[in-house]
Coordinates of C-alpha atoms (C1' of nucleotides) in Angstrom, one line a residue:
Chain A
M21 CA 4.6 4.5 0.2
L22 CA 4.3 0.2 -0.4
K23 CA 3.8 0.4 3.2
L24 CA 2.6 -2.9 4.6
S25 CA -0.2 -3.3 6.8
R26 CA -0.1 -3.3 10.2
L27 CA -1.0 -6.6 11.1
T28 CA 1.6 -8.2 8.2
D29 CA 3.9 -6.1 10.4
Y30 CA 2.7 -7.9 13.7
A31 CA 2.8 -11.6 11.4
A32 CA 6.3 -10.7 10.6
V33 CA 7.2 -10.3 14.3
I34 CA 5.4 -13.0 15.6
M35 CA 7.0 -15.5 12.9
A36 CA 10.2 -14.5 13.6
Q37 CA 9.5 -14.8 17.8
I38 CA 8.5 -18.6 16.9
A39 CA 11.6 -18.3 14.8
R40 CA 13.8 -17.9 17.1
H41 CA 11.9 -20.4 19.5
P42 CA 11.3 -23.6 17.3
D43 CA 11.5 -26.5 18.8
H44 CA 7.8 -26.2 21.1
P45 CA 4.8 -24.7 20.5
H46 CA 3.1 -21.3 21.1
A47 CA 0.4 -20.6 22.5
A48 CA -1.4 -17.1 21.7
A49 CA -1.4 -15.4 25.2
E50 CA 2.3 -16.4 25.6
L51 CA 3.0 -14.7 22.0
A52 CA 1.5 -11.8 23.1
G53 CA 3.2 -11.0 26.0
A54 CA 6.2 -11.5 24.4
V55 CA 6.1 -9.1 21.7
N56 CA 4.0 -7.0 23.4
L57 CA 0.8 -6.9 21.4
P58 CA -3.1 -7.5 22.8
Y59 CA -4.5 -10.7 22.5
P60 CA -6.5 -11.2 20.4
T61 CA -5.0 -9.1 17.5
V62 CA -2.0 -11.7 18.1
S63 CA -5.0 -14.2 17.8
K64 CA -6.2 -13.3 14.7
T65 CA -3.0 -12.8 13.2
L66 CA -2.0 -16.4 13.8
K67 CA -5.3 -17.8 12.7
M68 CA -4.4 -16.1 9.2
L69 CA -1.0 -17.4 9.1
V70 CA -2.2 -20.9 9.7
K71 CA -4.9 -20.9 7.0
A72 CA -2.2 -19.3 5.1
D73 CA 0.2 -22.5 6.0
L74 CA 3.3 -21.1 7.3
L75 CA 2.3 -21.9 10.8
V76 CA 0.5 -25.7 12.1
S77 CA -1.8 -25.1 15.5
Q78 CA -1.8 -27.6 18.0
R79 CA -4.9 -27.5 20.2
G80 CA -5.7 -28.5 23.9
A81 CA -3.6 -28.0 26.6
Q82 CA 0.2 -27.8 26.0
G83 CA -0.9 -26.6 22.6
G84 CA 0.0 -22.9 20.5
Y85 CA 1.5 -23.2 17.4
L86 CA 4.9 -24.2 14.9
L87 CA 6.4 -23.3 12.1
A88 CA 4.7 -25.4 9.0
R89 CA 8.4 -25.8 7.5
P90 CA 12.2 -24.6 8.1
A91 CA 12.4 -20.6 8.5
S92 CA 14.7 -20.8 6.0
A93 CA 12.0 -21.8 3.6
I94 CA 9.5 -19.3 5.1
S95 CA 10.0 -16.0 2.4
A96 CA 8.9 -12.3 3.3
S97 CA 6.9 -13.1 0.1
D98 CA 4.9 -16.2 2.0
I99 CA 4.0 -13.9 4.8
I100 CA 2.8 -10.4 3.0
S101 CA 0.4 -13.3 0.9
A102 CA -0.3 -14.9 3.5
M103 CA -2.3 -11.8 5.3
E104 CA -2.9 -8.9 2.5
G105 CA -2.9 -11.3 -0.6
P106 CA -0.7 -11.7 -3.6
V107 CA 2.1 -9.4 -4.0
A108 CA 1.5 -6.8 -6.9
M109 CA 2.2 -2.7 -7.3
T110 CA -1.3 -3.1 -9.4
E111 CA -4.8 -3.9 -9.8
C112 CA -3.7 -4.8 -13.4
S113 CA -0.7 -7.4 -11.7
H114 CA -2.6 -10.5 -11.5
A115 CA -3.0 -12.6 -14.3
D116 CA -6.3 -12.0 -15.7
G117 CA -6.4 -8.2 -15.2
D118 CA -9.5 -7.0 -16.6
C119 CA -9.0 -3.5 -16.5
D120 CA -11.0 -1.8 -18.6
L121 CA -7.7 1.4 -19.3
M122 CA -6.2 -2.1 -21.2
A123 CA -5.8 0.1 -24.4
T124 CA -5.3 3.6 -23.2
C125 CA -3.0 3.2 -20.2
G126 CA 0.7 2.2 -21.6
V127 CA 2.4 1.3 -18.8
A128 CA 0.6 -2.2 -17.6
D129 CA 4.0 -4.0 -18.8
N130 CA 6.1 -2.1 -17.4
W131 CA 4.6 -1.8 -13.5
Q132 CA 4.0 -5.6 -13.8
R133 CA 7.8 -5.2 -14.6
V134 CA 8.7 -4.1 -12.1
S135 CA 6.0 -5.8 -10.2
Q136 CA 8.3 -8.9 -10.7
A137 CA 11.0 -7.9 -9.9
I138 CA 10.3 -6.8 -6.0
R139 CA 8.5 -10.3 -6.0
T140 CA 11.2 -12.0 -6.6
F141 CA 13.4 -10.0 -4.5
L142 CA 11.1 -10.6 -1.7
D143 CA 10.6 -14.5 -2.7
G144 CA 14.5 -15.0 -1.6
V145 CA 14.5 -12.8 2.1
T146 CA 13.2 -15.7 4.6
L147 CA 12.5 -15.8 7.8
A148 CA 16.1 -16.9 8.8
H149 CA 16.8 -13.7 7.3
L150 CA 14.3 -11.4 9.6
A151 CA 14.2 -13.3 12.4
Q152 CA 18.3 -12.8 13.0
T153 CA 18.4 -10.9 16.0
T154 CA 22.2 -9.7 15.4
P155 CA 21.4 -7.3 12.1
I156 CA 24.6 -6.1 9.9
K157 CA 23.6 -2.7 9.2
L158 CA 23.1 -1.9 5.6
P159 CA 25.8 0.6 3.3
V160 CA 22.9 3.1 2.0
H161 CA 23.8 1.5 -1.3
L162 CA 22.9 -2.3 -2.2
P163 CA 24.1 -4.6 -5.2
I164 CA 20.6 -4.7 -5.9
Q165 CA 21.9 -0.7 -7.6
T166 CA 23.2 -2.6 -10.3
V167 CA 20.4 -4.5 -11.1
T168 CA 19.3 -3.7 -14.8
L169 CA 15.6 -4.1 -16.2
A170 CA 15.3 -6.4 -19.5
A171 CA 13.5 -3.2 -21.8
E172 CA 16.7 -1.0 -19.8
A173 CA 20.0 -4.1 -20.4
S174 CA 18.4 -4.5 -24.1
R175 CA 18.8 -0.4 -25.5
Chain B
M10 CA -0.2 -6.7 -1.2
L11 CA 2.6 -3.4 -1.2
K12 CA -0.3 -2.0 -3.6
L13 CA -0.1 1.2 -5.2
S14 CA -2.7 3.3 -4.2
R15 CA -5.4 4.0 -7.5
L16 CA -4.0 8.0 -8.0
T17 CA -0.8 6.5 -7.6
D18 CA -1.4 4.3 -10.7
Y19 CA -3.3 7.4 -12.2
A20 CA 0.0 9.2 -11.7
A21 CA 2.1 6.7 -13.7
V22 CA -0.2 6.6 -16.4
I23 CA -0.2 10.6 -17.1
M24 CA 3.2 10.8 -16.5
A25 CA 4.0 8.4 -19.4
Q26 CA 1.6 10.1 -21.6
I27 CA 3.2 13.4 -21.0
A28 CA 6.7 11.8 -21.4
R29 CA 5.8 10.6 -25.0
H30 CA 4.8 14.0 -25.9
P31 CA 7.4 16.3 -23.9
D32 CA 7.6 19.8 -26.4
H33 CA 4.4 21.1 -25.8
P34 CA 1.8 21.8 -22.5
H35 CA -1.4 19.5 -22.4
A36 CA -4.4 20.7 -20.8
A37 CA -5.6 18.2 -18.2
A38 CA -8.5 17.9 -19.8
E39 CA -6.5 17.0 -23.0
L40 CA -4.9 14.3 -20.8
A41 CA -8.0 13.4 -19.0
G42 CA -9.6 12.4 -22.4
A43 CA -6.3 10.6 -23.8
V44 CA -5.8 8.1 -20.3
N45 CA -9.6 7.7 -20.4
L46 CA -10.3 8.9 -17.0
P47 CA -12.6 11.3 -15.1
Y48 CA -11.3 14.9 -15.3
P49 CA -11.9 15.9 -12.0
T50 CA -9.7 13.0 -10.5
V51 CA -6.7 14.1 -13.3
S52 CA -6.9 17.5 -12.4
K53 CA -6.4 16.4 -8.9
T54 CA -3.7 14.1 -9.7
L55 CA -1.9 16.6 -11.6
K56 CA -1.7 19.0 -9.0
M57 CA -0.2 16.6 -6.6
L58 CA 2.6 16.1 -9.4
V59 CA 3.5 19.6 -9.4
K60 CA 3.3 20.2 -5.6
A61 CA 6.1 17.3 -5.9
D62 CA 7.7 19.3 -8.7
L63 CA 7.6 16.6 -11.5
L64 CA 6.0 18.2 -13.3
V65 CA 5.6 22.6 -14.2
S66 CA 2.3 23.7 -14.8
Q67 CA 1.3 27.3 -17.3
R68 CA -1.5 29.0 -17.0
G69 CA -3.4 30.3 -19.7
A70 CA -4.8 29.4 -23.0
Q71 CA -2.8 27.3 -24.5
G72 CA -1.4 26.6 -21.2
G73 CA -1.2 22.8 -19.4
Y74 CA 1.6 20.6 -17.8
L75 CA 5.5 19.9 -18.8
L76 CA 7.5 17.3 -17.5
A77 CA 9.7 18.9 -14.3
R78 CA 12.9 17.4 -16.1
P79 CA 13.4 14.3 -18.4
A80 CA 11.7 11.5 -18.1
S81 CA 15.1 9.8 -17.6
A82 CA 15.5 12.3 -14.5
I83 CA 11.8 10.9 -12.8
S84 CA 12.0 7.8 -11.1
A85 CA 9.2 5.5 -9.5
S86 CA 10.0 6.5 -6.7
D87 CA 9.8 10.1 -7.2
I88 CA 6.0 9.2 -8.4
I89 CA 5.2 7.2 -6.2
S90 CA 6.8 10.0 -3.4
A91 CA 4.9 12.0 -4.9
M92 CA 1.4 10.4 -4.4
E93 CA 2.0 8.5 -1.4
G94 CA 4.3 10.2 0.4
P95 CA 8.0 8.2 0.7
V96 CA 8.1 5.0 0.4
A97 CA 7.9 2.3 3.1
M98 CA 7.4 -0.6 4.4
T99 CA 6.9 -0.7 7.7
E100 CA 5.7 3.0 10.0
C101 CA 9.2 2.5 11.7
S102 CA 10.8 2.8 8.8
H103 CA 11.8 6.4 8.9
A104 CA 14.3 7.7 10.4
D105 CA 12.7 9.0 13.9
G106 CA 11.5 5.6 14.4
D107 CA 9.5 5.9 17.7
C108 CA 7.4 2.5 17.4
D109 CA 7.2 1.4 21.1
L110 CA 7.3 -1.8 20.4
M111 CA 11.3 -1.0 19.5
A112 CA 12.1 -3.4 22.5
T113 CA 10.0 -6.9 21.8
C114 CA 10.1 -6.5 17.7
G115 CA 13.1 -7.5 16.7
V116 CA 13.0 -7.5 12.8
A117 CA 12.8 -3.7 12.2
D118 CA 15.6 -3.7 11.5
N119 CA 16.0 -6.8 9.0
W120 CA 12.6 -4.7 7.2
Q121 CA 14.5 -1.4 6.9
R122 CA 16.8 -3.2 5.5
V123 CA 14.3 -4.9 3.2
S124 CA 12.8 -1.7 2.2
Q125 CA 15.7 0.0 1.3
A126 CA 16.6 -2.3 -1.4
I127 CA 13.2 -1.9 -2.8
R128 CA 13.5 1.9 -2.4
T129 CA 16.7 1.9 -4.5
F130 CA 15.3 -0.8 -6.9
L131 CA 12.8 2.1 -7.5
D132 CA 14.8 4.7 -8.1
G133 CA 16.4 3.1 -11.0
V134 CA 13.3 2.7 -12.8
T135 CA 12.0 5.9 -14.6
L136 CA 10.0 7.0 -16.6
A137 CA 11.7 6.8 -19.5
H138 CA 11.7 2.6 -18.6
L139 CA 8.0 3.3 -18.1
A140 CA 6.8 5.2 -21.1
Q141 CA 8.1 2.8 -23.2
T142 CA 5.5 1.5 -25.8
T143 CA 7.5 -1.8 -27.1
P144 CA 7.5 -3.2 -23.9
I145 CA 10.3 -6.1 -24.2
K146 CA 8.3 -9.5 -22.3
L147 CA 10.5 -10.7 -18.9
P148 CA 12.0 -13.6 -18.6
V149 CA 9.9 -15.0 -14.8
H150 CA 13.7 -14.8 -13.3
L151 CA 15.5 -11.4 -13.1
P152 CA 18.8 -10.8 -12.6
I153 CA 17.7 -9.1 -9.2
Q154 CA 17.1 -12.3 -7.9
T155 CA 21.5 -12.9 -7.9
V156 CA 21.1 -10.1 -5.5
T157 CA 22.2 -11.0 -1.5
L158 CA 21.0 -9.1 1.5
A159 CA 24.4 -8.2 3.5
A160 CA 23.4 -10.3 6.3
E161 CA 23.3 -13.5 4.3
A162 CA 26.2 -12.7 2.5
S163 CA 28.1 -12.4 5.2
R164 CA 26.9 -15.6 7.3
Chain C
dC25 C1' -14.8 -35.2 33.3
dG26 C1' -12.5 -30.5 33.0
dA27 C1' -9.1 -27.3 31.6
dT28 C1' -7.2 -25.1 28.0
dT29 C1' -6.3 -23.4 23.9
dG30 C1' -7.2 -23.2 18.9
dA31 C1' -10.9 -22.0 14.6
dG32 C1' -14.4 -19.3 12.5
dG33 C1' -16.5 -15.6 12.0
dA34 C1' -20.0 -11.6 13.3
dC35 C1' -19.3 -7.2 14.4
dC36 C1' -17.8 -2.2 15.1
dA37 C1' -15.3 1.9 15.4
dT38 C1' -12.0 4.1 12.6
dT39 C1' -9.4 5.9 9.3
dT40 C1' -7.8 6.2 4.9
dT41 C1' -9.1 7.1 -0.4
dA42 C1' -11.5 8.6 -4.3
dG43 C1' -13.7 10.9 -6.3
dT44 C1' -16.3 15.9 -7.2
dC45 C1' -17.2 20.4 -6.9
dC46 C1' -16.7 25.5 -5.9
dT47 C1' -13.6 29.2 -5.6
dG48 C1' -10.0 32.3 -7.2
dT49 C1' -6.1 33.4 -9.5
dA50 C1' -2.2 33.8 -13.5
dT51 C1' -1.9 34.1 -18.8
dA52 C1' -1.9 34.7 -23.1
dA53 C1' -5.0 36.3 -27.1
dA54 C1' -8.1 39.2 -29.6
Chain D
dT14 C1' -8.0 45.7 -21.5
dT15 C1' -11.2 42.2 -21.7
dT16 C1' -12.8 37.6 -22.3
dA17 C1' -12.2 33.2 -22.4
dT18 C1' -9.1 29.3 -21.2
dA19 C1' -6.6 26.9 -17.8
dC20 C1' -4.5 26.3 -13.8
dA21 C1' -4.2 26.2 -7.7
dG22 C1' -5.9 25.4 -3.5
dG23 C1' -8.8 23.5 -0.4
dA24 C1' -13.6 21.4 1.5
dC25 C1' -16.7 18.8 1.2
dT26 C1' -19.0 13.2 0.8
dA27 C1' -19.5 8.9 0.2
dA28 C1' -17.4 4.6 -0.4
dA29 C1' -13.7 1.3 1.0
dA30 C1' -10.0 -0.9 3.8
dT31 C1' -8.3 -2.0 8.4
dG32 C1' -7.8 -2.9 13.0
dG33 C1' -9.3 -4.7 16.4
dT34 C1' -13.2 -6.6 19.8
dC35 C1' -15.9 -10.7 21.2
dC36 C1' -18.4 -14.4 21.2
dT37 C1' -19.4 -20.0 20.7
dC38 C1' -17.7 -23.6 18.9
dA39 C1' -14.0 -27.6 19.1
dA40 C1' -10.4 -29.9 19.9
dT41 C1' -6.8 -32.1 23.0
dC42 C1' -4.7 -33.4 26.9
dG43 C1' -4.3 -35.2 32.0

DNA sequence: CGATTGAGGACCATTTTAGTCCTGTATAAA
DNA sequence: TTTATACAGGACTAAAATGGTCCTCAATCG
């Protein structure tokens, strides 16, 4: 299903919440209340986001979490990678692909191309986009539909 | 990681194998040999692909599996859906989203838009593309990068 | 100093996934 | 008509990933 893990979902919601009020730190407990999720889970998510350098934390009273950089400089890929590791569709999508099916696979290169396209797309979607509270309903067909694979264009 | 399940990977490899020799039925055992995977697993995968109407099967001696329609009419989405259910990034991406975080979520609409864009892209990638044996190396940046979200375009 | 708040990691329960196997049924060829 | 071939369907198990909770330690502010 290409599904994101639940924690990634939480991360997006939490990041968006912070992005909408970027001027002061947000404590984990406060965020948990705002997004209506259990505190320990929110806390765990926040820690992962800090480790990925998407948030910075401030300890002590009045402490909390802040965006590490502007929302427009944080991409969907960043958030997904922070929670699930690199965005890749197949096991052999990463550079040092040591898949023992290489010889008989025959689709590896093409999947990687598809994977790359999606990654590039997600790089272009920023937290600023995600955090917008007045979403415009999309038409069913996006301009993306007109994109062609290099392989296709060359036929 | 937006990762496909391993069975989906297998499905793609198997489908591509059949697509390259579309004129006669391929037995599960033959395919298992060709792609170097255990027979039971290949068999299971093939059954799922039949149930999803991407393959048709022929029983009995000289039987096997054939594409249900031309490779150019089978999309990556079709294959992924067959193995993992509908392509959707979030739990609330499907129509009757009864996510109890609706009120506090704030990113649902935007994720759905992203999800839709990826789905549309995958609809456009066909088995014929995937099965090509002489892949053209993509430049790092695909045309897809120029695509804008409706939300972004409207700012 | 003491209250607050994050850091880090251990831990367990649950779900999902992968993989195997068994029994039944359709079909083709001898 | 018989027999071998090959798929259909589903039960079952083992392993792995995921989600979620909790505990102890460290930093910071007032």
